[in-house]
PDB file of C-alpha atoms in Angstrom:
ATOM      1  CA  UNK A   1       0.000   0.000   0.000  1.00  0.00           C
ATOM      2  CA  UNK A   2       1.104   3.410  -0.772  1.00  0.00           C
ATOM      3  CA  UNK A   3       1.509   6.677   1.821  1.00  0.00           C
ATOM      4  CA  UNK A   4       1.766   9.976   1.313  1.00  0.00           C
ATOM      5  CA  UNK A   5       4.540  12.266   2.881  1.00  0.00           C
ATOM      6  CA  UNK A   6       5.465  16.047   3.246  1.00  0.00           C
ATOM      7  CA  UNK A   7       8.030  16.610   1.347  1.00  0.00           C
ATOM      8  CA  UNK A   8       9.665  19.482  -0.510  1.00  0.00           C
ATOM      9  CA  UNK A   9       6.342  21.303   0.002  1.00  0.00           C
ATOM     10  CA  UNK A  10       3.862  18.760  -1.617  1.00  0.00           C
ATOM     11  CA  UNK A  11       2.378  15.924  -0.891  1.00  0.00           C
ATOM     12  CA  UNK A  12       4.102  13.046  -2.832  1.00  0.00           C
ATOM     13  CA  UNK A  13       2.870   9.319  -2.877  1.00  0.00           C
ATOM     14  CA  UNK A  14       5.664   6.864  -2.265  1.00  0.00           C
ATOM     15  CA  UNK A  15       5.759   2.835  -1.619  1.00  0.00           C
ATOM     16  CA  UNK A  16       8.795   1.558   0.619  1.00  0.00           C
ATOM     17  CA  UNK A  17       9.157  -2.248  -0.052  1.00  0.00           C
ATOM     18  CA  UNK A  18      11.520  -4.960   0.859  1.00  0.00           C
ATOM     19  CA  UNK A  19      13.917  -6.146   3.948  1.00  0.00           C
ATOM     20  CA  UNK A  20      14.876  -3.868   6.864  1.00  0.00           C
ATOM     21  CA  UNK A  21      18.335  -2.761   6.829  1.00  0.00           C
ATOM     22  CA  UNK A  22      19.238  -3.592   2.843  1.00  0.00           C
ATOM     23  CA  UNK A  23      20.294  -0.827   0.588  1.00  0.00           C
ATOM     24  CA  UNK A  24      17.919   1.205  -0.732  1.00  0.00           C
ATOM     25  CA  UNK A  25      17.185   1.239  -4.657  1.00  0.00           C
ATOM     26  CA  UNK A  26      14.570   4.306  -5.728  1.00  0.00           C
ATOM     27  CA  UNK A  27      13.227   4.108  -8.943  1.00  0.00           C
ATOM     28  CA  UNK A  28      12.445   7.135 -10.556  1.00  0.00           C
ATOM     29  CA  UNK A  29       9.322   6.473 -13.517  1.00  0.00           C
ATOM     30  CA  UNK A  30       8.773   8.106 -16.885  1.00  0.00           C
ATOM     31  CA  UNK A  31       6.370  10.905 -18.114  1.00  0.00           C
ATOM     32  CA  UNK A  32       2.434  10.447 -17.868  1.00  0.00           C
ATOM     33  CA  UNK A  33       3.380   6.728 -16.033  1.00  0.00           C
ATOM     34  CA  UNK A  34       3.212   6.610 -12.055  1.00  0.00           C
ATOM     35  CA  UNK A  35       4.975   4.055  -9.553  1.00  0.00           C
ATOM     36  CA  UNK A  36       3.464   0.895 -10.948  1.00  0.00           C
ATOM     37  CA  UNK A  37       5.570   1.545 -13.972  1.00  0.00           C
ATOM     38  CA  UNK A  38       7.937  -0.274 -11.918  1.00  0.00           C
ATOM     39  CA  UNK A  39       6.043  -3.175 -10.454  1.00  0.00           C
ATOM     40  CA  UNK A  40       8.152  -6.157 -12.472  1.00  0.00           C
ATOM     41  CA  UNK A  41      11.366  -4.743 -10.741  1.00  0.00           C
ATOM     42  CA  UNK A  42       9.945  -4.743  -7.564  1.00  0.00           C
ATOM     43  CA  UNK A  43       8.587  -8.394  -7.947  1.00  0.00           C
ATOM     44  CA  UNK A  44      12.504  -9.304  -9.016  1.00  0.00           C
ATOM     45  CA  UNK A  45      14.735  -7.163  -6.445  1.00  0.00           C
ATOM     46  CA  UNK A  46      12.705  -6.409  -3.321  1.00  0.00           C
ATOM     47  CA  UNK A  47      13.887  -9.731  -1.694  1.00  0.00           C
ATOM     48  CA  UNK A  48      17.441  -8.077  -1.032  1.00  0.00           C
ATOM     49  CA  UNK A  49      17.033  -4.686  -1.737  1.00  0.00           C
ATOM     50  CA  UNK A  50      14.340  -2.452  -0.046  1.00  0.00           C
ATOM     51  CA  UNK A  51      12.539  -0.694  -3.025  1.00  0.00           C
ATOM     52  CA  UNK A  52      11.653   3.152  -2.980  1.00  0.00           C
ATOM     53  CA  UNK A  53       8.872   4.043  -5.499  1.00  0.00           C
ATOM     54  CA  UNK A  54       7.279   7.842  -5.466  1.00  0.00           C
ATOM     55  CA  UNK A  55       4.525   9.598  -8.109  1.00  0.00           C
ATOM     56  CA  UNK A  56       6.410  12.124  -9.774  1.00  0.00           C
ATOM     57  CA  UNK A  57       5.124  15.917  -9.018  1.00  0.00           C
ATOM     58  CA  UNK A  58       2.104  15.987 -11.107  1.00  0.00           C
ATOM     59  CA  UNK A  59       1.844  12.249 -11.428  1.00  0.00           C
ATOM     60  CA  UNK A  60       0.165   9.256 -10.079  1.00  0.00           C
ATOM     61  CA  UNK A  61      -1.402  10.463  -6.668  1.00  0.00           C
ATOM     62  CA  UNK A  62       1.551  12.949  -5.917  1.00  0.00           C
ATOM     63  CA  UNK A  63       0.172  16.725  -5.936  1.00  0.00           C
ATOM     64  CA  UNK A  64      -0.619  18.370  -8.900  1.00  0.00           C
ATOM     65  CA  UNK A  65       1.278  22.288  -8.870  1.00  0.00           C
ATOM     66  CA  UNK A  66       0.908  24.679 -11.226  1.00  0.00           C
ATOM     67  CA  UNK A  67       3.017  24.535 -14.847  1.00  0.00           C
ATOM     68  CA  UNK A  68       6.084  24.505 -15.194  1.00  0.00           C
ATOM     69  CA  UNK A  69       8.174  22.355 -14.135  1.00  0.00           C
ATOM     70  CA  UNK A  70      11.970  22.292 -13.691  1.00  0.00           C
ATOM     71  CA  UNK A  71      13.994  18.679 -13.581  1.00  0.00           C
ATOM     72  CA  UNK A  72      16.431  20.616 -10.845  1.00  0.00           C
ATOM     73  CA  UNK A  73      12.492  20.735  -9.270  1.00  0.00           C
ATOM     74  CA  UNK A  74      11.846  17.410  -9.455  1.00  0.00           C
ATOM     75  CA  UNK A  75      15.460  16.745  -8.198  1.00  0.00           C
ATOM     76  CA  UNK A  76      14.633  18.508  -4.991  1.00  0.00           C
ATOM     77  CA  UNK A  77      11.715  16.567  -4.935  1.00  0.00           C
ATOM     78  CA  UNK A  78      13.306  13.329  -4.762  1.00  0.00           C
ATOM     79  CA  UNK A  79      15.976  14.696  -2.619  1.00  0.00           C
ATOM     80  CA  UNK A  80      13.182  16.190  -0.075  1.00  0.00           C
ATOM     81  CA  UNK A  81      11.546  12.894  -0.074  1.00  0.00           C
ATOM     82  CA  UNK A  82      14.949  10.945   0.868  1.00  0.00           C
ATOM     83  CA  UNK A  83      15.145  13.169   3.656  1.00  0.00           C
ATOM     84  CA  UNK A  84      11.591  12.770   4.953  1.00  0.00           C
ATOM     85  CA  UNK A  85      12.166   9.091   5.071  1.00  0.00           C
ATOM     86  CA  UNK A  86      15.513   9.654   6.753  1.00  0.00           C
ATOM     87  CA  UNK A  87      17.634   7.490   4.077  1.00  0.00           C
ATOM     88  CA  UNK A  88      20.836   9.194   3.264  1.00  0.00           C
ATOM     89  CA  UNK A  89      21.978   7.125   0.187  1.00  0.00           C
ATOM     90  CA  UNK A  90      20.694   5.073  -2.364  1.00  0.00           C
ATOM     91  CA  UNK A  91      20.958   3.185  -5.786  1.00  0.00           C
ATOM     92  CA  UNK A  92      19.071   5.690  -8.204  1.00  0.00           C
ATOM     93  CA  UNK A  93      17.226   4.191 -11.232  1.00  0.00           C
ATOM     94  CA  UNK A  94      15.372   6.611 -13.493  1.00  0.00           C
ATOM     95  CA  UNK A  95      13.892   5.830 -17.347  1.00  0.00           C
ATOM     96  CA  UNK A  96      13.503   8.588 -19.346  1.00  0.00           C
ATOM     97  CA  UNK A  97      12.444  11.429 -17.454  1.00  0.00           C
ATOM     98  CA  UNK A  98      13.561  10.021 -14.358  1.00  0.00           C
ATOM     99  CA  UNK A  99      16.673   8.875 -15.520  1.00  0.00           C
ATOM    100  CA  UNK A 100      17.094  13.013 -16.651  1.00  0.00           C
ATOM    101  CA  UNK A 101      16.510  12.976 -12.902  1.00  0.00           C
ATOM    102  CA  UNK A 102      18.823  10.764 -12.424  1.00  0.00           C
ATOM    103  CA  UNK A 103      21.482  12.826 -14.218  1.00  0.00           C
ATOM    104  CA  UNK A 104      21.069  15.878 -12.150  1.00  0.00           C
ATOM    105  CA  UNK A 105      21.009  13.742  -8.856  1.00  0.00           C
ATOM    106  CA  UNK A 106      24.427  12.415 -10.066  1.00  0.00           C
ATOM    107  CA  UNK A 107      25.587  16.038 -10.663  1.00  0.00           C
ATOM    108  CA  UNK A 108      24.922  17.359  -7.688  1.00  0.00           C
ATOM    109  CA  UNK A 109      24.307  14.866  -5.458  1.00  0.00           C
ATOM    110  CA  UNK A 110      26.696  12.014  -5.841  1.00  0.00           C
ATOM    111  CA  UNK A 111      27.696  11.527  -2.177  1.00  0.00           C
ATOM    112  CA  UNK A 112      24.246  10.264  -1.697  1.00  0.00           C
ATOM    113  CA  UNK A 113      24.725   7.049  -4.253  1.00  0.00           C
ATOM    114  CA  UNK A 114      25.682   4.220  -4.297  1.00  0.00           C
ATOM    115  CA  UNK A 115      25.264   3.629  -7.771  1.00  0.00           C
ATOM    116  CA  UNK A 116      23.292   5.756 -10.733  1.00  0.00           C
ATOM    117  CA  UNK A 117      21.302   3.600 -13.652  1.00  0.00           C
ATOM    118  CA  UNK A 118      20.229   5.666 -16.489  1.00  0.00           C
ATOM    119  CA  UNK A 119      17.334   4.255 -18.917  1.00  0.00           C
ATOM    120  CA  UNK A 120      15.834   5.297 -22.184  1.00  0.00           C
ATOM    121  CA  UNK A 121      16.900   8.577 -21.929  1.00  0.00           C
ATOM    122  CA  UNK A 122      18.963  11.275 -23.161  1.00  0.00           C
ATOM    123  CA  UNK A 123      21.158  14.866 -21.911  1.00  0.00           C
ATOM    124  CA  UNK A 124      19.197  17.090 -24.537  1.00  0.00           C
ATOM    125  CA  UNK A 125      16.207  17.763 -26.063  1.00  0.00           C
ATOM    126  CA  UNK A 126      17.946  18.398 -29.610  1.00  0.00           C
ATOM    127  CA  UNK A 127      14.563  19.479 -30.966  1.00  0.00           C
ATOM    128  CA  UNK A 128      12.564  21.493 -28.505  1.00  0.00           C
ATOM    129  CA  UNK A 129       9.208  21.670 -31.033  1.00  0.00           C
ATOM    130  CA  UNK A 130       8.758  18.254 -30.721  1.00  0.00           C
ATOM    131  CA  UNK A 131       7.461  18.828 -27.253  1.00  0.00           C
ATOM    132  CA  UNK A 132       5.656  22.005 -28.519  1.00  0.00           C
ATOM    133  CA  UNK A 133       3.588  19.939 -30.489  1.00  0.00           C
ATOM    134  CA  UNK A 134       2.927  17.372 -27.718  1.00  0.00           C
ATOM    135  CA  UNK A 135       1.889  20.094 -25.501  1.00  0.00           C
ATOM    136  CA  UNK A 136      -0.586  21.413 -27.879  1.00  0.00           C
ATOM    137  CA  UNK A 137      -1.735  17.621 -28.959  1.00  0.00           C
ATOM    138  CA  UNK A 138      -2.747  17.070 -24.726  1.00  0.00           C
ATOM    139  CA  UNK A 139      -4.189  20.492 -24.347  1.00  0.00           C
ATOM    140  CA  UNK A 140      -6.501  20.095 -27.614  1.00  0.00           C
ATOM    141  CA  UNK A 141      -7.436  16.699 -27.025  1.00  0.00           C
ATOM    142  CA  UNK A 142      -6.662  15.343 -23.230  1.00  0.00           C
ATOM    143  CA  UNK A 143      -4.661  12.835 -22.166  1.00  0.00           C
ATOM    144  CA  UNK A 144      -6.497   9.566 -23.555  1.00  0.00           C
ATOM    145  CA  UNK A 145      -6.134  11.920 -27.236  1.00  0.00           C
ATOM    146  CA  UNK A 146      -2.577  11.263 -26.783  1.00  0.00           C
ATOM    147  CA  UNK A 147      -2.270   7.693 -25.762  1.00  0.00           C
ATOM    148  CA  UNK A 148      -2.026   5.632 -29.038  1.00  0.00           C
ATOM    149  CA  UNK A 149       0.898   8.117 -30.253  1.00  0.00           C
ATOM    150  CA  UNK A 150       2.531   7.456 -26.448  1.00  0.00           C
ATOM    151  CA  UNK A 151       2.220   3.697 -26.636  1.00  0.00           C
ATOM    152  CA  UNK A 152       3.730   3.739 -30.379  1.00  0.00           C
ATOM    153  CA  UNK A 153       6.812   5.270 -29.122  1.00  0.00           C
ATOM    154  CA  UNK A 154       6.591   3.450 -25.885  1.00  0.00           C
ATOM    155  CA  UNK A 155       6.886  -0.261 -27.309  1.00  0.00           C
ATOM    156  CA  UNK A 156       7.470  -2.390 -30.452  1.00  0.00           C
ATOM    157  CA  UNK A 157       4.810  -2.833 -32.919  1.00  0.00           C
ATOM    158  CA  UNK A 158       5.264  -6.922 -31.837  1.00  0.00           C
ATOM    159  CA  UNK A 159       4.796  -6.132 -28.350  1.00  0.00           C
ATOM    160  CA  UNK A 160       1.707  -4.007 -28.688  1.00  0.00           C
ATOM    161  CA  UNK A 161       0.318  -6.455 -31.211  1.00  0.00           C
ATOM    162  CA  UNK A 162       0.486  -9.137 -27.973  1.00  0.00           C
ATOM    163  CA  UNK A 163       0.598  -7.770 -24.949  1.00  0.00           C
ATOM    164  CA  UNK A 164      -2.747  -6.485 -24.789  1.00  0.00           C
ATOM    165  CA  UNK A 165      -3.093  -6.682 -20.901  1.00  0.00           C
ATOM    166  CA  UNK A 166      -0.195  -4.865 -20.243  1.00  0.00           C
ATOM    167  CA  UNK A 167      -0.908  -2.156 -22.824  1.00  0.00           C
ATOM    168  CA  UNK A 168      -3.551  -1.595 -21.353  1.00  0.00           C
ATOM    169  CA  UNK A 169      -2.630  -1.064 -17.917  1.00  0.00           C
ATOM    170  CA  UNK A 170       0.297   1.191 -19.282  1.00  0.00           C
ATOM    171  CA  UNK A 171      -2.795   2.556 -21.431  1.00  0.00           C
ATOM    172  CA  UNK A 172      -4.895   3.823 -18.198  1.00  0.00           C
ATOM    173  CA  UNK A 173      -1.854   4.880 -16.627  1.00  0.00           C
ATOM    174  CA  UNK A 174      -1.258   7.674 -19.412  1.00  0.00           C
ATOM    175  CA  UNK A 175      -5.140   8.410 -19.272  1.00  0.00           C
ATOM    176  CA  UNK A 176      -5.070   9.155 -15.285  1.00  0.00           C
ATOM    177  CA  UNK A 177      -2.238  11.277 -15.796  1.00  0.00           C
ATOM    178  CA  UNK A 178      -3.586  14.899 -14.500  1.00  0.00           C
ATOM    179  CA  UNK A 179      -2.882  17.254 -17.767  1.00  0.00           C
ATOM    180  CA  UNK A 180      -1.608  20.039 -15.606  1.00  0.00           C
ATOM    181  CA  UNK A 181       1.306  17.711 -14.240  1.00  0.00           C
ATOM    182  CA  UNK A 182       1.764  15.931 -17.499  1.00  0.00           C
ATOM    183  CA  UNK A 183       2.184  19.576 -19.143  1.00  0.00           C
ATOM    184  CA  UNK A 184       4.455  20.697 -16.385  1.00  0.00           C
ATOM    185  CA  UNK A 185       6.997  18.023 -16.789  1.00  0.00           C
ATOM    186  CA  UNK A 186       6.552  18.491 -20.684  1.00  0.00           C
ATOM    187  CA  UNK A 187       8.077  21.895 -20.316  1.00  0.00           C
ATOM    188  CA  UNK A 188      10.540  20.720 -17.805  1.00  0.00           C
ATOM    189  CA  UNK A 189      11.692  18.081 -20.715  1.00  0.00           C
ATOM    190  CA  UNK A 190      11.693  21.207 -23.489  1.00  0.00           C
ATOM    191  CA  UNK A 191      14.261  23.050 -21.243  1.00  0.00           C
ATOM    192  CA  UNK A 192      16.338  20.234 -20.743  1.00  0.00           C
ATOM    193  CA  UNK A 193      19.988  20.488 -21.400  1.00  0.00           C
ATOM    194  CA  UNK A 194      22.520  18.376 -19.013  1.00  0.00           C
ATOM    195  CA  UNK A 195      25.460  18.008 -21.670  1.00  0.00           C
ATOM    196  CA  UNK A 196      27.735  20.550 -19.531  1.00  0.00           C
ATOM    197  CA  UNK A 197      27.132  18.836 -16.045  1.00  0.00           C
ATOM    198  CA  UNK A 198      27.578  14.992 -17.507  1.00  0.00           C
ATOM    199  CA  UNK A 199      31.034  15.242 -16.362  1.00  0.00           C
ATOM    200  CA  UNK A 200      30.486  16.267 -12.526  1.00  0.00           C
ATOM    201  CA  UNK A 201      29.234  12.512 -12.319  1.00  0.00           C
ATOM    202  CA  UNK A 202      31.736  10.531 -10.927  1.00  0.00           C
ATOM    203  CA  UNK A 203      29.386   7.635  -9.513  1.00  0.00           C
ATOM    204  CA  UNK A 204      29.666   3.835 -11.362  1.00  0.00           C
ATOM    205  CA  UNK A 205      26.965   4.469 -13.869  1.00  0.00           C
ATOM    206  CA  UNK A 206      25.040   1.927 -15.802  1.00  0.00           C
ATOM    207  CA  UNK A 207      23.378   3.330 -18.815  1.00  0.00           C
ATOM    208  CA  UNK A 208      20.410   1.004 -20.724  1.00  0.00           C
ATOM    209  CA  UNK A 209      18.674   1.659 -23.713  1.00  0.00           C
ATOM    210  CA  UNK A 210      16.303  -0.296 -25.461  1.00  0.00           C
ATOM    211  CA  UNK A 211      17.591  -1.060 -29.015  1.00  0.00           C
ATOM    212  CA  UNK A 212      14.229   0.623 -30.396  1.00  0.00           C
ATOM    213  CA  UNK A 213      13.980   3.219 -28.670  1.00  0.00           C
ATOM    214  CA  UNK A 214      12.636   5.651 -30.563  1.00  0.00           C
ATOM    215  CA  UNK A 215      12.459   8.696 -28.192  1.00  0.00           C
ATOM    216  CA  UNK A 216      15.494   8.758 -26.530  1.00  0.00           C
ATOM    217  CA  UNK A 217      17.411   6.189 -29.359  1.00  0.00           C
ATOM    218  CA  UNK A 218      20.529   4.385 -28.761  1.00  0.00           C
ATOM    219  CA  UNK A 219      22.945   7.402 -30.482  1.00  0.00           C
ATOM    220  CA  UNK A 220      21.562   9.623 -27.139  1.00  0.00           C
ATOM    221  CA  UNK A 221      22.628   6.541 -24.877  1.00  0.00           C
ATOM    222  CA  UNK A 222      25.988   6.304 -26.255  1.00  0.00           C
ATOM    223  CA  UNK A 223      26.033  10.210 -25.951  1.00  0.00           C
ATOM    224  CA  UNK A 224      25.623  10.079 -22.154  1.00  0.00           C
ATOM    225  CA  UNK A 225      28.203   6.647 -22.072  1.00  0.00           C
ATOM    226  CA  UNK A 226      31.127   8.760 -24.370  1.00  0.00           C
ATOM    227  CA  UNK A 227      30.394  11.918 -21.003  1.00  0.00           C
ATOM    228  CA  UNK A 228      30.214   9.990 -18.101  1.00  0.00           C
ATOM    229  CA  UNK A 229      33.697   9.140 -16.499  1.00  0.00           C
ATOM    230  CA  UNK A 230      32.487   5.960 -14.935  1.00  0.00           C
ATOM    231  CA  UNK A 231      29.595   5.144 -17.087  1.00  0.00           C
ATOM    232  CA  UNK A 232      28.804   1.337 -19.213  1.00  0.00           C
ATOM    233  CA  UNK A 233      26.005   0.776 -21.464  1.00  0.00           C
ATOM    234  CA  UNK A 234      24.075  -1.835 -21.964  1.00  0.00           C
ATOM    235  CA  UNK A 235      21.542  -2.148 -25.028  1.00  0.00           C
ATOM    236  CA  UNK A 236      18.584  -4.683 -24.752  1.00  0.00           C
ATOM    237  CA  UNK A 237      17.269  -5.852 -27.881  1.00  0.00           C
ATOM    238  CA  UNK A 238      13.213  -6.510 -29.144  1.00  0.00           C
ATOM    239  CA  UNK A 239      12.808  -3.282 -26.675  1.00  0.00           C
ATOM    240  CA  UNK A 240      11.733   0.449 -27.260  1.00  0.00           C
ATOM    241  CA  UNK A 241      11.546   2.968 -24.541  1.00  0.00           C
ATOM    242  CA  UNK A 242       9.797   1.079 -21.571  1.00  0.00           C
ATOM    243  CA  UNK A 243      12.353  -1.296 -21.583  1.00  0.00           C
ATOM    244  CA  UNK A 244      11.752  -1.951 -18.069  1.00  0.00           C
ATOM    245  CA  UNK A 245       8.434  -3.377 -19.316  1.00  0.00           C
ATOM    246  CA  UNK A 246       8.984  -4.736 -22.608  1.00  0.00           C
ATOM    247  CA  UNK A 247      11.933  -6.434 -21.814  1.00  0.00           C
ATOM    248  CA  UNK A 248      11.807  -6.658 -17.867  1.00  0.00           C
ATOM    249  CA  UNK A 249      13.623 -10.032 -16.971  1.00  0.00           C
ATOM    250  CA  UNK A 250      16.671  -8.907 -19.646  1.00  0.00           C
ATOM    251  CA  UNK A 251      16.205  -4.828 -17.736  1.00  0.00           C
ATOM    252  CA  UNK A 252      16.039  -6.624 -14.322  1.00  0.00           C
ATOM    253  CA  UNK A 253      19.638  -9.171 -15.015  1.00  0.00           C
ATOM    254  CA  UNK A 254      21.839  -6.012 -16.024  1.00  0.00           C
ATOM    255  CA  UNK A 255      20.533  -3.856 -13.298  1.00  0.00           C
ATOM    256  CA  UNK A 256      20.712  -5.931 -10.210  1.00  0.00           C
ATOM    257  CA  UNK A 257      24.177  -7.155 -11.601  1.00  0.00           C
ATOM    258  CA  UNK A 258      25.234  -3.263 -11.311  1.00  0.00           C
ATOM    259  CA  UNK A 259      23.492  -2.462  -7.629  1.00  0.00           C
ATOM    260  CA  UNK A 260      25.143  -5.762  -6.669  1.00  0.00           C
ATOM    261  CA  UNK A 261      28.722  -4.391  -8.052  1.00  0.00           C
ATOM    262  CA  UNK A 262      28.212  -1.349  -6.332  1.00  0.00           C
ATOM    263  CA  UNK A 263      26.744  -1.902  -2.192  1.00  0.00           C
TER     264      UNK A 263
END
């Protein structure tokens, strides 16, 4: 079951799962998704590792604030939630938005890691209209408007074609979304640029990408590997962006090999 804590001057909806007194991994989910994005990583690592799952600001059942967004925001989010819970250091794991997160946290934070695991996601939005154009596509048309162009990107056309139960929990995930936090971290996304502060990250960083990927593609992962001092990438094939998903017991192998490398 899921609580809600103070933090950073919002309420934010978190799940804390696993043994007392292992390391802490928090997993950081992707645009218009919430904590269950996560739920095949928690079925595979919370017997050693106590899980940390939180709704993103504007996601899930975290509060909704006005528009925009910041990532440094959400950073001090996650930060103000770590310190609510009294955990001073963890594994981070972020996809796509969290894993932009991720790189900030890394940045600026990296005495508080253990390790940092970067996923299906990239350092710079290279062409800012692109989000201009999903911003105006959810404001004319809503969230569910915008879910069979999100699930397109999100997965291979094999996996949509037959994994309908799973599309469609992904599917009312994106339709719960609330449009003023999905818009918020939109613009947050459209500011984006972390190519100058990729090399203030000196923790032992795993980067995955799904092979694709589409939205953030393999060329962005090797990007962030070719920056990162301590970095190693690791592409999973018959994946696209939720690679976590598509791919899970392939996503879950690589990334409890790196926490394990890294306590």
């Amino acid at each position: 079951m899921s609580k809600i804590i103070r933090a950073n001057g919002i309420n934010i909806n978190y799940k804390l799962e696993g043994p007392e007194g292992a390391p802490v991994l928090m997993l950081s989910h992707s645009l218009a998704s919430n904590l269950q994005m996560w739920d095949a990583q928690v079925e595979s690592l919370a017997t050693n590792y106590k899980i940390l799952r939180a709704d993103t600001r504007g996601h899930g059942k975290t509060e909704v604030t006005d528009s925009p967004y910041t990532v440094q925001l959400l950073l001090e989010d996650a930060i103000a939630l770590l310190d609510a819970l009294q955990i001073d250091k963890v594994h981070f794991c972020g996809l796509s938005l969290g894993g932009m997160i991720g790189q900030r946290f890394g940045a600026f934070y990296g005495d508080r890691l253990f390790s940092l695991t970067l996923c299906d996601t990239t350092s710079q939005m290279r062409d800012p209209t692109i989000w201009s154009e999903r911003i105006k596509a959810a404001q004319e048309n809503g969230m569910p408007g915008i879910k069979s162009k999100t699930l397109s990107r999100w997965f291979t056309h094999d996996f949509i074609a037959t994994e309908n139960s799973i599309i469609n929990e992904v599917g009312e995930m994106i339709d719960n979304t609330p449009i003023v936090g999905y818009l918020g971290c939109c613009e947050a996304i459209k500011k984006m640029d972390h190519t100058s502060i990729l090399s203030r990250i000196q923790t032992p960083t795993l980067i995955i990408v799904g092979e694709q990927d589409q939205s953030t593609p393999v060329a962005a992962a090797e990007f962030l590997k070719e920056n990162i001092k301590k970095s190693k990438l690791m592409i999973i094939k018959s994946a696209s962006h939720l690679s976590n998903i598509e791919q899970y017991a392939n996503f879950n192998a690589v990334l409890e090999a790196h926490i394990n490398a890294n306590n």
